[in-house]
CSV table of C-alpha atoms in Angstrom, one decimal:
chain,number,residue,atom,x,y,z
N,158,MET,CA,-177.5,-95.9,139.3
N,159,SER,CA,-180.2,-96.7,141.9
N,160,GLU,CA,-182.1,-99.9,141.8
N,161,MET,CA,-185.6,-99.9,140.6
N,162,PRO,CA,-188.2,-100.9,143.3
N,163,MET,CA,-189.6,-104.3,143.1
N,164,THR,CA,-193.2,-102.9,143.6
N,165,LEU,CA,-194.2,-100.3,141.0
N,166,SER,CA,-197.4,-98.2,141.2
N,167,ARG,CA,-199.4,-98.3,137.9
N,168,ARG,CA,-198.3,-94.6,137.0
N,169,GLN,CA,-194.6,-95.6,137.7
N,170,LEU,CA,-195.1,-98.8,135.5
N,171,PHE,CA,-196.5,-96.8,132.6
N,172,GLY,CA,-193.8,-94.1,133.1
N,173,VAL,CA,-191.2,-96.7,132.4
N,174,GLY,CA,-193.1,-98.2,129.6
N,175,SER,CA,-193.9,-94.9,128.0
N,176,GLY,CA,-190.1,-94.1,127.9
N,177,LEU,CA,-189.4,-97.4,126.3
N,178,CYS,CA,-192.2,-96.9,123.7
N,179,GLY,CA,-190.8,-93.3,123.1
N,180,LEU,CA,-187.5,-95.0,122.1
N,181,PHE,CA,-189.4,-97.6,120.0
N,182,LEU,CA,-191.4,-95.0,118.1
N,183,GLY,CA,-188.4,-92.7,117.6
N,184,ARG,CA,-186.3,-95.5,116.1
N,185,ASN,CA,-189.1,-96.8,113.8
N,186,ALA,CA,-190.4,-93.5,112.6
N,187,LYS,CA,-187.7,-93.2,109.9
N,188,ALA,CA,-188.0,-96.8,108.9
N,189,GLY,CA,-191.8,-96.4,108.7
N,190,THR,CA,-191.4,-93.3,106.5
N,191,LEU,CA,-188.9,-95.1,104.2
N,192,GLN,CA,-191.0,-98.2,103.9
N,193,ASN,CA,-194.3,-96.3,103.4
N,194,LYS,CA,-193.5,-93.5,101.1
N,195,ASP,CA,-197.0,-93.6,99.4
N,196,GLN,CA,-198.6,-93.6,102.9
N,197,ALA,CA,-196.5,-90.7,104.2
N,198,SER,CA,-197.7,-88.5,101.5
N,199,GLU,CA,-201.1,-89.0,102.9
N,200,ARG,CA,-200.2,-87.3,106.2
N,201,LEU,CA,-202.6,-84.3,106.8
N,202,GLN,CA,-201.6,-80.8,107.2
N,203,PHE,CA,-203.1,-79.4,110.3
N,204,GLU,CA,-205.0,-76.1,109.9
N,205,GLU,CA,-206.1,-73.4,112.2
N,206,LEU,CA,-209.5,-74.2,113.7
N,207,SER,CA,-212.6,-72.0,113.5
N,208,GLU,CA,-214.8,-71.4,116.3
N,209,VAL,CA,-217.4,-73.7,114.8
N,210,PHE,CA,-215.0,-76.8,115.1
N,211,ALA,CA,-212.9,-75.6,118.0
N,212,PHE,CA,-212.2,-79.1,119.2
N,213,GLY,CA,-211.3,-80.7,115.8
N,214,VAL,CA,-212.4,-84.0,114.6
N,215,ALA,CA,-211.9,-87.6,115.5
N,216,SER,CA,-212.5,-91.3,114.5
N,217,GLY,CA,-212.6,-94.5,116.3
N,218,ASP,CA,-213.6,-98.1,116.9
N,219,PRO,CA,-213.0,-99.1,113.2
N,220,LEU,CA,-214.7,-102.4,112.0
N,221,GLN,CA,-214.1,-103.8,108.4
N,222,ASP,CA,-217.1,-101.9,107.0
N,223,ARG,CA,-217.5,-98.9,109.4
N,224,VAL,CA,-215.9,-96.3,111.5
N,225,ILE,CA,-217.3,-93.9,114.1
N,226,LEU,CA,-216.7,-90.2,113.1
N,227,TRP,CA,-216.9,-87.4,115.8
N,228,THR,CA,-216.8,-83.6,116.1
N,229,HIS,CA,-218.1,-81.0,118.3
N,230,VAL,CA,-220.0,-77.9,116.8
N,231,GLY,CA,-220.3,-74.6,118.2
N,232,SER,CA,-223.9,-73.6,118.7
N,233,ILE,CA,-223.6,-70.0,118.0
N,234,GLY,CA,-226.8,-69.3,119.8
N,235,GLU,CA,-228.9,-72.0,118.0
N,236,GLN,CA,-230.9,-74.7,119.9
N,237,ARG,CA,-230.4,-77.3,117.2
N,238,VAL,CA,-227.7,-77.5,114.5
N,239,LEU,CA,-227.8,-79.3,111.2
N,240,VAL,CA,-224.5,-80.9,110.4
N,241,GLU,CA,-223.5,-82.5,107.0
N,242,TRP,CA,-220.8,-85.1,106.8
N,243,GLN,CA,-218.7,-86.6,103.9
N,244,VAL,CA,-216.2,-89.5,103.5
N,245,ALA,CA,-214.0,-89.9,100.4
N,246,LEU,CA,-211.1,-91.9,99.1
N,247,ASP,CA,-209.2,-88.8,98.5
N,248,ILE,CA,-208.3,-85.8,100.5
N,249,HIS,CA,-210.0,-83.4,97.8
N,250,PHE,CA,-213.3,-85.3,98.2
N,251,ILE,CA,-213.7,-86.0,94.6
N,252,ASP,CA,-214.2,-89.7,95.1
N,253,LEU,CA,-217.1,-89.7,97.6
N,254,VAL,CA,-218.0,-93.0,99.1
N,255,SER,CA,-220.4,-92.0,101.9
N,256,LEU,CA,-222.3,-88.8,103.0
N,257,GLY,CA,-225.3,-87.7,105.0
N,258,GLU,CA,-226.5,-85.2,107.6
N,259,THR,CA,-227.5,-85.2,111.2
N,260,THR,CA,-228.5,-82.8,114.0
N,261,THR,CA,-227.1,-82.0,117.4
N,262,ASP,CA,-228.3,-79.9,120.4
N,263,GLU,CA,-227.6,-79.0,123.9
N,264,ILE,CA,-228.5,-82.5,125.3
N,265,CYS,CA,-225.5,-84.0,123.7
N,266,ASP,CA,-223.4,-80.8,124.2
N,267,PHE,CA,-223.5,-80.3,120.4
N,268,THR,CA,-221.3,-83.3,119.7
N,269,VAL,CA,-221.9,-85.3,116.5
N,270,LYS,CA,-221.2,-89.1,116.3
N,271,VAL,CA,-221.7,-90.9,113.0
N,272,ASP,CA,-221.4,-94.6,112.4
N,273,ALA,CA,-220.3,-94.3,108.8
N,274,ILE,CA,-220.6,-97.4,106.6
N,275,LEU,CA,-217.7,-97.6,104.3
N,276,PRO,CA,-217.2,-100.0,101.2
N,277,GLU,CA,-213.7,-101.5,101.7
N,278,ALA,CA,-211.9,-103.2,104.6
N,279,GLY,CA,-208.3,-102.1,105.3
N,280,THR,CA,-208.7,-98.8,103.4
N,281,THR,CA,-207.7,-95.3,104.3
N,282,TYR,CA,-210.5,-92.8,104.0
N,283,TYR,CA,-210.8,-88.9,104.5
N,284,TYR,CA,-213.8,-87.3,106.3
N,285,ARG,CA,-215.2,-83.9,107.1
N,286,PHE,CA,-218.2,-82.1,108.5
N,287,ARG,CA,-220.1,-78.9,107.6
N,288,ALA,CA,-222.1,-76.7,109.9
N,289,HIS,CA,-223.0,-73.0,109.9
N,290,GLY,CA,-221.6,-72.7,106.5
N,291,TYR,CA,-218.1,-73.8,107.5
N,292,TRP,CA,-216.2,-76.9,106.8
N,293,SER,CA,-214.3,-78.8,109.6
N,294,PRO,CA,-210.7,-79.8,109.3
N,295,VAL,CA,-210.2,-82.9,107.2
N,296,GLY,CA,-209.8,-86.0,109.3
N,297,ARG,CA,-208.0,-89.2,108.1
N,298,THR,CA,-209.2,-92.8,109.2
N,299,ARG,CA,-208.9,-96.4,108.2
N,300,THR,CA,-211.2,-99.4,108.3
N,301,ALA,CA,-210.0,-102.7,109.9
N,302,PRO,CA,-208.6,-105.2,107.6
N,303,LYS,CA,-210.3,-108.5,106.8
N,304,SER,CA,-207.0,-110.4,107.4
N,305,SER,CA,-203.5,-109.1,107.9
N,306,ASP,CA,-200.1,-110.4,109.0
N,307,HIS,CA,-199.0,-106.8,109.6
N,308,LEU,CA,-200.7,-104.2,111.7
N,309,ARG,CA,-199.0,-101.1,113.2
N,310,ILE,CA,-200.7,-100.1,116.4
N,311,ALA,CA,-199.5,-97.2,118.7
N,312,VAL,CA,-200.5,-97.7,122.4
N,313,ALA,CA,-201.1,-94.8,125.0
N,314,SER,CA,-202.2,-94.6,128.6
N,315,CYS,CA,-202.4,-92.5,131.7
N,316,SER,CA,-202.4,-89.2,130.1
N,317,SER,CA,-202.6,-86.5,132.9
N,318,ILE,CA,-202.7,-83.2,131.3
N,319,TRP,CA,-201.0,-81.7,134.4
N,320,SER,CA,-197.8,-83.9,134.1
N,321,GLY,CA,-196.4,-82.2,131.1
N,322,TYR,CA,-196.8,-81.6,127.3
N,323,PHE,CA,-198.4,-84.2,125.1
N,324,ASN,CA,-195.3,-84.6,122.8
N,325,SER,CA,-195.9,-88.2,122.3
N,326,TYR,CA,-199.3,-87.4,120.6
N,327,GLU,CA,-197.4,-84.8,118.4
N,328,ILE,CA,-195.0,-87.7,117.2
N,329,LEU,CA,-198.0,-90.0,116.5
N,330,SER,CA,-199.7,-87.3,114.5
N,331,GLN,CA,-196.7,-86.9,112.3
N,332,ARG,CA,-196.9,-90.6,111.2
N,333,ALA,CA,-199.0,-91.9,108.4
N,334,ASP,CA,-198.2,-95.6,108.6
N,335,LEU,CA,-200.3,-96.4,111.8
N,336,ASP,CA,-203.5,-98.5,111.5
N,337,LEU,CA,-204.9,-97.6,115.0
N,338,ILE,CA,-204.0,-95.9,118.4
N,339,VAL,CA,-205.1,-97.7,121.3
N,340,HIS,CA,-205.6,-95.8,124.6
N,341,CYS,CA,-205.5,-98.3,127.6
N,342,GLY,CA,-207.2,-96.0,130.0
N,343,ASP,CA,-207.1,-92.8,132.0
N,344,TYR,CA,-207.5,-90.7,128.8
N,345,ILE,CA,-208.4,-87.8,131.1
N,346,TYR,CA,-207.8,-87.4,134.8
N,347,ASP,CA,-210.1,-86.3,137.4
N,348,PHE,CA,-207.5,-84.5,139.6
N,349,PRO,CA,-203.8,-83.6,139.7
N,350,ASP,CA,-201.9,-85.7,142.2
N,351,LYS,CA,-199.6,-84.4,144.9
N,352,ASP,CA,-196.5,-84.5,142.8
N,353,GLU,CA,-198.2,-82.6,140.1
N,354,LEU,CA,-199.5,-80.0,142.5
N,355,ARG,CA,-195.8,-79.2,143.3
N,356,ASN,CA,-195.0,-78.5,139.5
N,357,LEU,CA,-198.2,-77.0,137.9
N,358,SER,CA,-196.2,-74.2,136.1
N,359,MET,CA,-197.3,-75.7,132.8
N,360,ARG,CA,-201.1,-76.4,133.2
N,361,THR,CA,-202.9,-74.5,135.9
N,362,LYS,CA,-206.5,-74.5,134.7
N,363,ASN,CA,-209.4,-76.8,135.3
N,364,GLN,CA,-208.1,-78.6,138.5
N,365,LYS,CA,-211.7,-79.0,140.0
N,366,ILE,CA,-212.6,-82.6,140.6
N,367,PRO,CA,-215.7,-83.3,138.2
N,368,GLN,CA,-218.9,-83.6,140.3
N,369,ASN,CA,-221.4,-83.8,137.5
N,370,LEU,CA,-222.0,-84.3,133.9
N,371,GLU,CA,-221.2,-80.6,133.1
N,372,ASP,CA,-218.0,-80.8,135.0
N,373,GLN,CA,-216.9,-84.0,133.1
N,374,ARG,CA,-217.8,-82.5,129.8
N,375,GLN,CA,-215.6,-79.3,130.8
N,376,ARG,CA,-212.8,-81.6,131.5
N,377,TYR,CA,-212.9,-83.2,128.1
N,378,ARG,CA,-213.1,-79.7,126.5
N,379,TYR,CA,-210.0,-78.7,128.5
N,380,TYR,CA,-208.2,-81.8,127.1
N,381,ARG,CA,-209.3,-81.0,123.6
N,382,THR,CA,-207.6,-77.6,123.8
N,383,ASP,CA,-204.3,-79.4,123.4
N,384,PRO,CA,-203.2,-79.2,119.7
N,385,HIS,CA,-201.1,-82.4,119.7
N,386,LEU,CA,-204.1,-84.4,121.1
N,387,ARG,CA,-206.3,-83.0,118.5
N,388,ALA,CA,-203.9,-83.6,115.7
N,389,ALA,CA,-203.4,-87.3,116.8
N,390,HIS,CA,-207.2,-87.7,116.6
N,391,GLN,CA,-207.3,-86.1,113.3
N,392,GLN,CA,-204.7,-88.3,111.8
N,393,HIS,CA,-205.6,-91.7,113.1
N,394,PRO,CA,-208.6,-93.8,114.3
N,395,TRP,CA,-208.6,-94.5,118.1
N,396,SER,CA,-210.0,-97.2,120.3
N,397,ILE,CA,-210.2,-96.0,124.0
N,398,VAL,CA,-210.7,-98.2,127.1
N,399,TRP,CA,-212.0,-96.5,130.3
N,400,ASP,CA,-210.2,-96.7,133.6
N,401,ASN,CA,-210.8,-95.3,137.1
N,402,HIS,CA,-209.7,-91.8,136.4
N,403,ASP,CA,-212.0,-91.6,133.4
N,404,ILE,CA,-215.1,-92.4,135.2
N,405,CYS,CA,-214.4,-91.8,139.0
N,406,THR,CA,-214.4,-88.5,140.8
N,407,GLY,CA,-211.4,-88.5,142.9
N,408,ALA,CA,-211.7,-92.1,143.9
N,409,SER,CA,-209.4,-93.9,146.2
N,410,ARG,CA,-207.4,-96.9,145.3
N,411,GLU,CA,-210.0,-99.0,147.2
N,412,GLU,CA,-213.0,-97.3,145.6
N,413,ALA,CA,-211.5,-97.7,142.1
């Protein structure tokens, strides 16, 4: 067995860490299911997406009394789109706790972001959107607790779409016992590195380094075509931190 170098690059460090996290999650997935049978029954079934909500739904940055809800709506030729949203305590939306409507347009790339005020801390909620007569997939989110001696948080980082499949996101989407997913940076990558260029049989599209806002939006759209990433967002609230690859366009180590 070769010795590990004393100096690791950031990607190598997170590569080792992600392997250990994979072992940890794999070991605790069964324990979490056994200890949280009532929560496990809440795990969502992921449905086929319509062209109206092709990038799914997401939630994030939870506080004790609110959560950000997000989706992207297909414009279908309209300049401005009316979008309704609902939040409920149950997956069938019988016990509604918050609802409203908003509009979106080309200026914000037909995305929707709602800061939904919710009545209870430390509570699981279900949400959905409606536009053009279609309902979005149902998302599942959770407010932050007022106080707790037990939180279960998953951590992700350095998610280059050219390095491989997002199997870890699939594992996270299959769990119903997480309070939050924290992504520590490099949620997207601005370019594939030299090692990835030698092995691009899996992902060959959208390699152009973003140069403007539209390029950056296109990179996010490309990432959101991955079903496992969409499923992890649909199942859990996220908090995402920016790092150099998220906001720089091919920056060198010194520039970053």
